[in-house]
Amino acid sequence: LMKCVIENTYKANANPEDYDARGNLMWCASLALNRVCGLSKEGDWQVHALEHQLSAYTDATHGMGLSALSIPYYKLIYKYNIPKFKRFAINVFGVDPVGSDEEIALKGIDALKKYILDNEMAISIKELGITSEEECAMIAKTVERGGGYHDLTEKEAIDIYLSSYHLDY
């Protein structure tokens, strides 16, 4: 599904009239949201909780909020499940499996960042209306944390928002 989303995002952005690409994206969304793909698999959905609070305070769509928060979130938590991030890098983005597992995992996160930038998605929460560090902290304190590869502390949640705000990742 992820590879299909990536391929068809590029196609739909290159040609908004490509209804096959747009239909494929909708089909992928339906399959992803019905939870069948995640059955019997360990998952991490904390980035969605971070985004839900962001969109509660802004007019950000869920997808744009995720694009702005995913990189700093993954940069923080990848080390708690390096094998999963390594598989993501190789299987989704075709990263060459040369180097340590950690290096490969980080290359996958970099490939995701390139995909976000290539497709002109939000890369910073500033783009979504966040105007101060204080606002970042206030929103982060309202996030329901837990249920991922690593249960975020309040400070880590704040740091994720600040990293996105300042683009220091």
CSV table of N, CA and C in Angstrom, one decimal:
chain,number,residue,atom,x,y,z
A,1,LEU,N,0.8,-1.2,0.0
A,1,LEU,CA,0.0,0.0,0.0
A,1,LEU,C,0.9,1.3,0.0
A,2,MET,N,1.9,1.2,0.8
A,2,MET,CA,2.7,2.4,0.9
A,2,MET,C,3.4,2.7,-0.4
A,3,LYS,N,3.9,1.7,-1.1
A,3,LYS,CA,4.5,1.9,-2.4
A,3,LYS,C,3.5,2.4,-3.4
A,4,CYS,N,2.3,1.9,-3.4
A,4,CYS,CA,1.3,2.4,-4.3
A,4,CYS,C,0.9,3.9,-4.0
A,5,VAL,N,0.9,4.2,-2.7
A,5,VAL,CA,0.6,5.6,-2.3
A,5,VAL,C,1.7,6.5,-2.9
A,6,ILE,N,2.9,6.1,-2.7
A,6,ILE,CA,4.1,7.0,-3.2
A,6,ILE,C,4.0,7.1,-4.7
A,7,GLU,N,3.9,6.0,-5.4
A,7,GLU,CA,3.8,6.1,-6.9
A,7,GLU,C,2.7,7.0,-7.4
A,8,ASN,N,1.5,6.8,-6.8
A,8,ASN,CA,0.3,7.5,-7.3
A,8,ASN,C,0.3,8.9,-6.8
A,9,THR,N,0.9,9.2,-5.7
A,9,THR,CA,1.0,10.7,-5.3
A,9,THR,C,1.8,11.4,-6.3
A,10,TYR,N,2.9,10.9,-6.8
A,10,TYR,CA,3.7,11.6,-7.8
A,10,TYR,C,2.9,11.7,-9.1
A,11,LYS,N,2.2,10.7,-9.5
A,11,LYS,CA,1.4,10.7,-10.7
A,11,LYS,C,0.2,11.8,-10.6
A,12,ALA,N,-0.5,11.7,-9.5
A,12,ALA,CA,-1.6,12.7,-9.3
A,12,ALA,C,-1.1,14.1,-9.2
A,13,ASN,N,0.0,14.3,-8.6
A,13,ASN,CA,0.5,15.7,-8.5
A,13,ASN,C,1.0,16.2,-9.9
A,14,ALA,N,1.6,15.3,-10.7
A,14,ALA,CA,2.0,15.6,-12.0
A,14,ALA,C,0.9,15.9,-13.0
A,15,ASN,N,-0.2,15.2,-12.7
A,15,ASN,CA,-1.4,15.3,-13.6
A,15,ASN,C,-2.7,15.1,-12.7
A,16,PRO,N,-3.2,16.2,-12.2
A,16,PRO,CA,-4.4,16.2,-11.4
A,16,PRO,C,-5.6,15.5,-12.0
A,17,GLU,N,-5.6,15.4,-13.4
A,17,GLU,CA,-6.7,14.8,-14.1
A,17,GLU,C,-6.5,13.3,-14.2
A,18,ASP,N,-5.4,12.7,-13.7
A,18,ASP,CA,-5.2,11.3,-13.7
A,18,ASP,C,-6.1,10.6,-12.7
A,19,TYR,N,-7.3,10.2,-13.2
A,19,TYR,CA,-8.2,9.6,-12.2
A,19,TYR,C,-7.9,8.2,-11.8
A,20,ASP,N,-7.0,7.5,-12.6
A,20,ASP,CA,-6.5,6.2,-12.1
A,20,ASP,C,-5.6,6.4,-10.9
A,21,ALA,N,-4.7,7.4,-11.0
A,21,ALA,CA,-3.9,7.6,-9.8
A,21,ALA,C,-4.7,8.1,-8.6
A,22,ARG,N,-5.6,8.9,-8.8
A,22,ARG,CA,-6.4,9.4,-7.7
A,22,ARG,C,-7.3,8.3,-7.1
A,23,GLY,N,-7.8,7.5,-8.0
A,23,GLY,CA,-8.6,6.3,-7.6
A,23,GLY,C,-7.8,5.3,-6.8
A,24,ASN,N,-6.5,5.1,-7.2
A,24,ASN,CA,-5.6,4.2,-6.5
A,24,ASN,C,-5.3,4.8,-5.1
A,25,LEU,N,-5.2,6.1,-5.0
A,25,LEU,CA,-4.9,6.7,-3.7
A,25,LEU,C,-6.2,6.5,-2.8
A,26,MET,N,-7.3,6.6,-3.3
A,26,MET,CA,-8.5,6.4,-2.5
A,26,MET,C,-8.7,5.0,-2.1
A,27,TRP,N,-8.4,4.1,-3.0
A,27,TRP,CA,-8.4,2.6,-2.7
A,27,TRP,C,-7.4,2.3,-1.6
A,28,CYS,N,-6.2,2.8,-1.7
A,28,CYS,CA,-5.2,2.6,-0.7
A,28,CYS,C,-5.7,3.2,0.7
A,29,ALA,N,-6.3,4.3,0.7
A,29,ALA,CA,-6.8,4.9,1.9
A,29,ALA,C,-7.9,4.0,2.6
A,30,SER,N,-8.7,3.5,1.7
A,30,SER,CA,-9.8,2.6,2.2
A,30,SER,C,-9.2,1.3,2.8
A,31,LEU,N,-8.2,0.7,2.2
A,31,LEU,CA,-7.6,-0.5,2.7
A,31,LEU,C,-6.8,-0.2,4.0
A,32,ALA,N,-6.1,0.9,4.0
A,32,ALA,CA,-5.3,1.3,5.2
A,32,ALA,C,-6.2,1.5,6.4
A,33,LEU,N,-7.3,2.1,6.2
A,33,LEU,CA,-8.2,2.5,7.3
A,33,LEU,C,-9.1,1.4,7.8
A,34,ASN,N,-9.2,0.3,7.0
A,34,ASN,CA,-10.0,-0.8,7.5
A,34,ASN,C,-9.3,-1.7,8.5
A,35,ARG,N,-8.1,-1.5,8.7
A,35,ARG,CA,-7.2,-2.2,9.7
A,35,ARG,C,-6.8,-3.6,9.4
A,36,VAL,N,-7.2,-4.1,8.2
A,36,VAL,CA,-6.9,-5.5,7.9
A,36,VAL,C,-5.4,-5.6,7.7
A,37,CYS,N,-4.7,-4.6,7.1
A,37,CYS,CA,-3.3,-4.6,6.9
A,37,CYS,C,-2.5,-4.8,8.2
A,38,GLY,N,-3.0,-4.3,9.3
A,38,GLY,CA,-2.3,-4.3,10.6
A,38,GLY,C,-2.6,-5.4,11.5
A,39,LEU,N,-3.5,-6.3,11.0
A,39,LEU,CA,-3.8,-7.5,11.9
A,39,LEU,C,-2.6,-8.3,12.2
A,40,SER,N,-2.4,-8.6,13.5
A,40,SER,CA,-1.3,-9.4,14.0
A,40,SER,C,0.0,-8.7,13.9
A,41,LYS,N,0.1,-7.4,13.7
A,41,LYS,CA,1.3,-6.7,13.5
A,41,LYS,C,1.4,-5.7,14.6
A,42,GLU,N,2.6,-5.5,15.1
A,42,GLU,CA,2.9,-4.4,16.1
A,42,GLU,C,2.9,-3.1,15.3
A,43,GLY,N,2.3,-2.1,15.8
A,43,GLY,CA,2.2,-0.8,15.1
A,43,GLY,C,2.5,0.3,16.0
A,44,ASP,N,2.7,1.5,15.5
A,44,ASP,CA,3.0,2.7,16.3
A,44,ASP,C,2.1,3.8,15.6
A,45,TRP,N,1.2,4.3,16.4
A,45,TRP,CA,0.2,5.3,15.9
A,45,TRP,C,0.3,6.6,16.7
A,46,GLN,N,1.4,6.8,17.5
A,46,GLN,CA,1.5,8.0,18.3
A,46,GLN,C,1.6,9.2,17.5
A,47,VAL,N,2.1,9.1,16.3
A,47,VAL,CA,2.2,10.3,15.4
A,47,VAL,C,0.8,10.8,15.1
A,48,HIS,N,-0.1,9.9,15.0
A,48,HIS,CA,-1.5,10.3,14.7
A,48,HIS,C,-2.1,11.1,15.9
A,49,ALA,N,-1.8,10.7,17.1
A,49,ALA,CA,-2.2,11.4,18.3
A,49,ALA,C,-1.6,12.8,18.3
A,50,LEU,N,-0.3,12.9,18.0
A,50,LEU,CA,0.3,14.2,17.9
A,50,LEU,C,-0.4,15.1,16.9
A,51,GLU,N,-0.7,14.5,15.8
A,51,GLU,CA,-1.4,15.3,14.7
A,51,GLU,C,-2.8,15.6,15.1
A,52,HIS,N,-3.5,14.8,15.7
A,52,HIS,CA,-4.9,15.1,16.1
A,52,HIS,C,-5.0,16.3,16.9
A,53,GLN,N,-4.0,16.5,17.8
A,53,GLN,CA,-4.0,17.7,18.6
A,53,GLN,C,-3.6,18.9,17.8
A,54,LEU,N,-2.7,18.7,16.9
A,54,LEU,CA,-2.3,19.8,16.0
A,54,LEU,C,-3.5,20.3,15.2
A,55,SER,N,-4.3,19.4,14.6
A,55,SER,CA,-5.4,19.8,13.8
A,55,SER,C,-6.6,20.4,14.6
A,56,ALA,N,-6.6,20.0,15.9
A,56,ALA,CA,-7.6,20.6,16.8
A,56,ALA,C,-7.3,22.1,17.1
A,57,TYR,N,-6.1,22.5,17.0
A,57,TYR,CA,-5.7,23.9,17.2
A,57,TYR,C,-5.5,24.7,16.0
A,58,THR,N,-5.5,24.0,14.8
A,58,THR,CA,-5.3,24.7,13.5
A,58,THR,C,-6.3,24.2,12.5
A,59,ASP,N,-6.3,24.7,11.3
A,59,ASP,CA,-7.1,24.2,10.3
A,59,ASP,C,-6.4,23.2,9.4
A,60,ALA,N,-5.3,22.6,10.0
A,60,ALA,CA,-4.5,21.6,9.2
A,60,ALA,C,-5.4,20.3,8.9
A,61,THR,N,-5.2,19.8,7.7
A,61,THR,CA,-5.8,18.5,7.4
A,61,THR,C,-4.9,17.5,8.1
A,62,HIS,N,-5.5,16.3,8.3
A,62,HIS,CA,-4.7,15.2,8.9
A,62,HIS,C,-3.4,14.9,8.2
A,63,GLY,N,-3.5,14.8,6.9
A,63,GLY,CA,-2.4,14.5,6.1
A,63,GLY,C,-1.3,15.5,6.1
A,64,MET,N,-1.6,16.8,6.1
A,64,MET,CA,-0.6,17.8,6.2
A,64,MET,C,0.0,17.8,7.6
A,65,GLY,N,-0.8,17.6,8.6
A,65,GLY,CA,-0.2,17.6,9.9
A,65,GLY,C,0.7,16.4,10.1
A,66,LEU,N,0.3,15.3,9.5
A,66,LEU,CA,1.2,14.1,9.6
A,66,LEU,C,2.5,14.4,8.9
A,67,SER,N,2.5,15.0,7.7
A,67,SER,CA,3.7,15.3,7.0
A,67,SER,C,4.6,16.2,7.7
A,68,ALA,N,4.1,17.2,8.5
A,68,ALA,CA,4.9,18.1,9.3
A,68,ALA,C,5.5,17.5,10.5
A,69,LEU,N,4.8,16.5,11.1
A,69,LEU,CA,5.2,15.9,12.3
A,69,LEU,C,6.0,14.6,12.2
A,70,SER,N,5.8,13.9,11.1
A,70,SER,CA,6.4,12.5,11.0
A,70,SER,C,7.9,12.5,11.0
A,71,ILE,N,8.6,13.4,10.4
A,71,ILE,CA,10.0,13.3,10.4
A,71,ILE,C,10.6,13.5,11.8
A,72,PRO,N,10.2,14.6,12.5
A,72,PRO,CA,10.8,14.7,13.8
A,72,PRO,C,10.4,13.5,14.8
A,73,TYR,N,9.1,13.0,14.6
A,73,TYR,CA,8.7,11.9,15.4
A,73,TYR,C,9.5,10.7,15.1
A,74,TYR,N,9.7,10.3,13.8
A,74,TYR,CA,10.4,9.1,13.5
A,74,TYR,C,11.9,9.3,13.9
A,75,LYS,N,12.5,10.5,13.7
A,75,LYS,CA,13.9,10.7,14.1
A,75,LYS,C,14.0,10.4,15.6
A,76,LEU,N,13.0,10.6,16.4
A,76,LEU,CA,13.1,10.3,17.8
A,76,LEU,C,12.8,8.8,18.2
A,77,ILE,N,11.9,8.2,17.5
A,77,ILE,CA,11.5,6.8,17.9
A,77,ILE,C,12.1,5.7,17.1
A,78,TYR,N,12.8,6.0,16.0
A,78,TYR,CA,13.3,4.9,15.2
A,78,TYR,C,14.1,3.9,16.0
A,79,LYS,N,14.9,4.4,16.9
A,79,LYS,CA,15.9,3.6,17.6
A,79,LYS,C,15.2,2.6,18.5
A,80,TYR,N,13.9,2.7,18.7
A,80,TYR,CA,13.1,1.7,19.6
A,80,TYR,C,12.6,0.6,18.7
A,81,ASN,N,12.8,0.6,17.4
A,81,ASN,CA,12.4,-0.5,16.5
A,81,ASN,C,13.2,-0.4,15.2
A,82,ILE,N,14.5,-0.4,15.3
A,82,ILE,CA,15.3,-0.3,14.1
A,82,ILE,C,15.0,-1.3,13.0
A,83,PRO,N,14.7,-2.6,13.4
A,83,PRO,CA,14.4,-3.5,12.3
A,83,PRO,C,13.1,-3.1,11.5
A,84,LYS,N,12.1,-2.5,12.1
A,84,LYS,CA,10.9,-2.1,11.4
A,84,LYS,C,11.3,-0.9,10.5
A,85,PHE,N,12.1,0.0,11.0
A,85,PHE,CA,12.5,1.2,10.1
A,85,PHE,C,13.4,0.7,9.0
A,86,LYS,N,14.2,-0.3,9.3
A,86,LYS,CA,15.1,-0.8,8.2
A,86,LYS,C,14.2,-1.4,7.1
A,87,ARG,N,13.2,-2.2,7.5
A,87,ARG,CA,12.3,-2.8,6.5
A,87,ARG,C,11.6,-1.7,5.7
A,88,PHE,N,11.1,-0.7,6.4
A,88,PHE,CA,10.5,0.4,5.8
A,88,PHE,C,11.4,1.0,4.7
A,89,ALA,N,12.6,1.3,5.1
A,89,ALA,CA,13.6,1.9,4.1
A,89,ALA,C,13.8,1.1,2.9
A,90,ILE,N,14.0,-0.2,3.1
A,90,ILE,CA,14.3,-1.1,2.0
A,90,ILE,C,13.0,-1.4,1.2
A,91,ASN,N,12.0,-1.8,1.8
A,91,ASN,CA,10.8,-2.3,1.1
A,91,ASN,C,9.9,-1.2,0.6
A,92,VAL,N,9.9,-0.1,1.2
A,92,VAL,CA,9.0,1.0,0.7
A,92,VAL,C,9.7,1.9,-0.2
A,93,PHE,N,10.9,2.4,0.2
A,93,PHE,CA,11.6,3.4,-0.6
A,93,PHE,C,12.8,2.8,-1.4
A,94,GLY,N,13.0,1.5,-1.3
A,94,GLY,CA,14.1,0.9,-2.1
A,94,GLY,C,15.5,1.4,-1.7
A,95,VAL,N,15.7,1.7,-0.5
A,95,VAL,CA,17.0,2.1,0.0
A,95,VAL,C,18.0,0.9,-0.1
A,96,ASP,N,19.2,1.2,-0.6
A,96,ASP,CA,20.2,0.1,-0.8
A,96,ASP,C,20.6,-0.4,0.6
A,97,PRO,N,20.5,-1.7,0.9
A,97,PRO,CA,20.8,-2.2,2.2
A,97,PRO,C,22.3,-2.2,2.6
A,98,VAL,N,23.0,-1.2,2.3
A,98,VAL,CA,24.4,-1.1,2.6
A,98,VAL,C,24.6,-0.2,3.9
A,99,GLY,N,25.3,-0.7,4.8
A,99,GLY,CA,25.6,0.0,6.0
A,99,GLY,C,24.9,-0.7,7.2
A,100,SER,N,25.0,-0.1,8.4
A,100,SER,CA,24.4,-0.6,9.6
A,100,SER,C,22.9,-0.6,9.5
A,101,ASP,N,22.3,-1.3,10.3
A,101,ASP,CA,20.8,-1.3,10.3
A,101,ASP,C,20.3,0.1,10.7
A,102,GLU,N,21.0,0.8,11.6
A,102,GLU,CA,20.6,2.1,11.9
A,102,GLU,C,20.8,3.1,10.8
A,103,GLU,N,21.9,3.0,10.1
A,103,GLU,CA,22.1,3.9,8.9
A,103,GLU,C,21.0,3.7,7.8
A,104,ILE,N,20.7,2.4,7.6
A,104,ILE,CA,19.6,2.1,6.6
A,104,ILE,C,18.3,2.7,7.1
A,105,ALA,N,18.0,2.5,8.4
A,105,ALA,CA,16.7,3.1,8.9
A,105,ALA,C,16.7,4.6,8.7
A,106,LEU,N,17.8,5.2,9.0
A,106,LEU,CA,17.8,6.7,8.8
A,106,LEU,C,17.7,7.1,7.4
A,107,LYS,N,18.2,6.3,6.5
A,107,LYS,CA,18.1,6.6,5.0
A,107,LYS,C,16.6,6.5,4.6
A,108,GLY,N,15.9,5.6,5.2
A,108,GLY,CA,14.5,5.5,4.9
A,108,GLY,C,13.7,6.8,5.4
A,109,ILE,N,14.1,7.3,6.6
A,109,ILE,CA,13.4,8.5,7.1
A,109,ILE,C,13.8,9.7,6.1
A,110,ASP,N,15.0,9.7,5.7
A,110,ASP,CA,15.4,10.8,4.7
A,110,ASP,C,14.7,10.6,3.4
A,111,ALA,N,14.4,9.4,3.0
A,111,ALA,CA,13.6,9.2,1.7
A,111,ALA,C,12.2,9.7,1.9
A,112,LEU,N,11.6,9.5,3.1
A,112,LEU,CA,10.3,10.0,3.4
A,112,LEU,C,10.3,11.5,3.4
A,113,LYS,N,11.3,12.1,3.9
A,113,LYS,CA,11.4,13.6,3.9
A,113,LYS,C,11.5,14.1,2.5
A,114,LYS,N,12.2,13.4,1.6
A,114,LYS,CA,12.3,13.8,0.2
A,114,LYS,C,11.0,13.7,-0.5
A,115,TYR,N,10.2,12.6,-0.2
A,115,TYR,CA,8.9,12.4,-0.7
A,115,TYR,C,8.0,13.6,-0.3
A,116,ILE,N,8.0,13.9,1.0
A,116,ILE,CA,7.2,15.0,1.5
A,116,ILE,C,7.6,16.3,0.7
A,117,LEU,N,8.9,16.6,0.6
A,117,LEU,CA,9.3,17.8,-0.1
A,117,LEU,C,8.9,17.8,-1.6
A,118,ASP,N,9.2,16.7,-2.2
A,118,ASP,CA,8.9,16.5,-3.6
A,118,ASP,C,7.4,16.8,-3.9
A,119,ASN,N,6.6,16.5,-3.0
A,119,ASN,CA,5.1,16.6,-3.3
A,119,ASN,C,4.5,17.8,-2.6
A,120,GLU,N,5.4,18.7,-2.1
A,120,GLU,CA,5.0,20.0,-1.6
A,120,GLU,C,4.0,19.9,-0.4
A,121,MET,N,4.2,18.9,0.4
A,121,MET,CA,3.4,18.7,1.6
A,121,MET,C,4.1,19.6,2.7
A,122,ALA,N,3.3,19.8,3.7
A,122,ALA,CA,3.9,20.6,4.8
A,122,ALA,C,5.1,19.9,5.5
A,123,ILE,N,6.1,20.6,5.7
A,123,ILE,CA,7.3,20.1,6.4
A,123,ILE,C,7.5,20.7,7.7
A,124,SER,N,6.8,21.8,8.0
A,124,SER,CA,6.9,22.5,9.3
A,124,SER,C,5.5,22.8,9.8
A,125,ILE,N,5.3,22.8,11.1
A,125,ILE,CA,4.0,23.2,11.6
A,125,ILE,C,3.8,24.7,11.5
A,126,LYS,N,4.8,25.4,11.2
A,126,LYS,CA,4.6,26.9,11.0
A,126,LYS,C,3.8,27.0,9.7
A,127,GLU,N,3.9,26.2,8.8
A,127,GLU,CA,3.1,26.2,7.5
A,127,GLU,C,1.7,26.0,7.8
A,128,LEU,N,1.4,25.4,9.0
A,128,LEU,CA,0.0,25.0,9.3
A,128,LEU,C,-0.6,26.0,10.3
A,129,GLY,N,0.1,27.1,10.6
A,129,GLY,CA,-0.5,28.1,11.5
A,129,GLY,C,0.1,28.2,12.9
A,130,ILE,N,1.0,27.4,13.3
A,130,ILE,CA,1.6,27.5,14.6
A,130,ILE,C,2.6,28.7,14.6
A,131,THR,N,2.5,29.5,15.6
A,131,THR,CA,3.2,30.8,15.6
A,131,THR,C,4.2,31.0,16.7
A,132,SER,N,4.3,30.1,17.6
A,132,SER,CA,5.3,30.3,18.7
A,132,SER,C,5.7,29.0,19.3
A,133,GLU,N,6.8,29.0,20.0
A,133,GLU,CA,7.3,27.9,20.8
A,133,GLU,C,6.3,27.6,21.9
A,134,GLU,N,5.7,28.6,22.5
A,134,GLU,CA,4.7,28.5,23.6
A,134,GLU,C,3.5,27.7,23.1
A,135,GLU,N,3.1,28.0,21.9
A,135,GLU,CA,1.9,27.3,21.3
A,135,GLU,C,2.3,25.8,21.1
A,136,CYS,N,3.5,25.5,20.7
A,136,CYS,CA,4.0,24.1,20.5
A,136,CYS,C,3.9,23.4,21.8
A,137,ALA,N,4.4,24.0,22.9
A,137,ALA,CA,4.3,23.4,24.2
A,137,ALA,C,2.9,23.2,24.7
A,138,MET,N,2.1,24.2,24.5
A,138,MET,CA,0.7,24.1,25.0
A,138,MET,C,0.0,22.9,24.3
A,139,ILE,N,0.1,22.8,23.0
A,139,ILE,CA,-0.5,21.7,22.2
A,139,ILE,C,0.0,20.4,22.6
A,140,ALA,N,1.4,20.3,22.7
A,140,ALA,CA,2.0,19.0,23.1
A,140,ALA,C,1.5,18.5,24.4
A,141,LYS,N,1.3,19.4,25.3
A,141,LYS,CA,0.8,19.0,26.7
A,141,LYS,C,-0.6,18.3,26.7
A,142,THR,N,-1.3,18.5,25.6
A,142,THR,CA,-2.7,18.0,25.5
A,142,THR,C,-2.7,16.6,24.8
A,143,VAL,N,-1.6,16.2,24.3
A,143,VAL,CA,-1.5,14.9,23.5
A,143,VAL,C,-1.7,13.7,24.4
A,144,GLU,N,-2.5,12.8,24.0
A,144,GLU,CA,-2.6,11.5,24.7
A,144,GLU,C,-1.5,10.7,24.2
A,145,ARG,N,-0.6,10.3,25.1
A,145,ARG,CA,0.6,9.6,24.7
A,145,ARG,C,0.5,8.1,25.1
A,146,GLY,N,1.3,7.3,24.4
A,146,GLY,CA,1.4,5.9,24.6
A,146,GLY,C,0.9,5.1,23.5
A,147,GLY,N,1.3,3.8,23.5
A,147,GLY,CA,0.8,2.9,22.5
A,147,GLY,C,1.7,2.7,21.3
A,148,GLY,N,2.9,3.1,21.4
A,148,GLY,CA,3.8,3.0,20.2
A,148,GLY,C,5.0,2.1,20.6
A,149,TYR,N,6.1,2.2,19.8
A,149,TYR,CA,7.3,1.5,20.1
A,149,TYR,C,8.0,2.1,21.3
A,150,HIS,N,7.6,3.3,21.6
A,150,HIS,CA,8.2,4.0,22.8
A,150,HIS,C,7.1,5.0,23.3
A,151,ASP,N,6.7,4.9,24.5
A,151,ASP,CA,5.8,5.8,25.1
A,151,ASP,C,6.4,7.2,25.3
A,152,LEU,N,6.0,8.2,24.6
A,152,LEU,CA,6.6,9.5,24.7
A,152,LEU,C,6.4,10.1,26.0
A,153,THR,N,7.4,10.8,26.5
A,153,THR,CA,7.2,11.7,27.6
A,153,THR,C,6.6,13.0,27.2
A,154,GLU,N,6.2,13.8,28.1
A,154,GLU,CA,5.7,15.1,27.7
A,154,GLU,C,6.8,15.9,27.1
A,155,LYS,N,8.0,15.9,27.6
A,155,LYS,CA,9.1,16.6,27.0
A,155,LYS,C,9.4,16.2,25.6
A,156,GLU,N,9.3,14.9,25.4
A,156,GLU,CA,9.6,14.4,24.0
A,156,GLU,C,8.5,14.9,23.0
A,157,ALA,N,7.2,14.9,23.5
A,157,ALA,CA,6.2,15.4,22.6
A,157,ALA,C,6.4,16.9,22.3
A,158,ILE,N,6.8,17.7,23.3
A,158,ILE,CA,7.1,19.1,23.1
A,158,ILE,C,8.3,19.2,22.1
A,159,ASP,N,9.3,18.4,22.3
A,159,ASP,CA,10.5,18.4,21.4
A,159,ASP,C,10.1,18.1,20.0
A,160,ILE,N,9.2,17.2,19.8
A,160,ILE,CA,8.8,16.9,18.4
A,160,ILE,C,8.1,18.1,17.7
A,161,TYR,N,7.2,18.7,18.5
A,161,TYR,CA,6.6,20.0,17.9
A,161,TYR,C,7.6,21.1,17.7
A,162,LEU,N,8.5,21.2,18.6
A,162,LEU,CA,9.6,22.3,18.4
A,162,LEU,C,10.5,21.9,17.3
A,163,SER,N,10.8,20.7,17.1
A,163,SER,CA,11.7,20.3,15.9
A,163,SER,C,11.0,20.6,14.6
A,164,SER,N,9.7,20.3,14.5
A,164,SER,CA,8.9,20.6,13.3
A,164,SER,C,8.8,22.2,13.2
A,165,TYR,N,8.6,22.9,14.2
A,165,TYR,CA,8.5,24.3,14.2
A,165,TYR,C,9.8,25.0,13.7
A,166,HIS,N,10.9,24.5,14.2
A,166,HIS,CA,12.2,25.1,13.8
A,166,HIS,C,12.9,24.4,12.6
A,167,LEU,N,12.3,23.3,12.2
A,167,LEU,CA,13.0,22.5,11.1
A,167,LEU,C,14.4,22.1,11.5
A,168,ASP,N,14.6,21.7,12.7
A,168,ASP,CA,15.9,21.2,13.2
A,168,ASP,C,16.0,19.7,13.3
A,169,TYR,N,15.8,19.1,12.2
A,169,TYR,CA,15.9,17.6,12.1
A,169,TYR,C,16.5,17.3,10.8
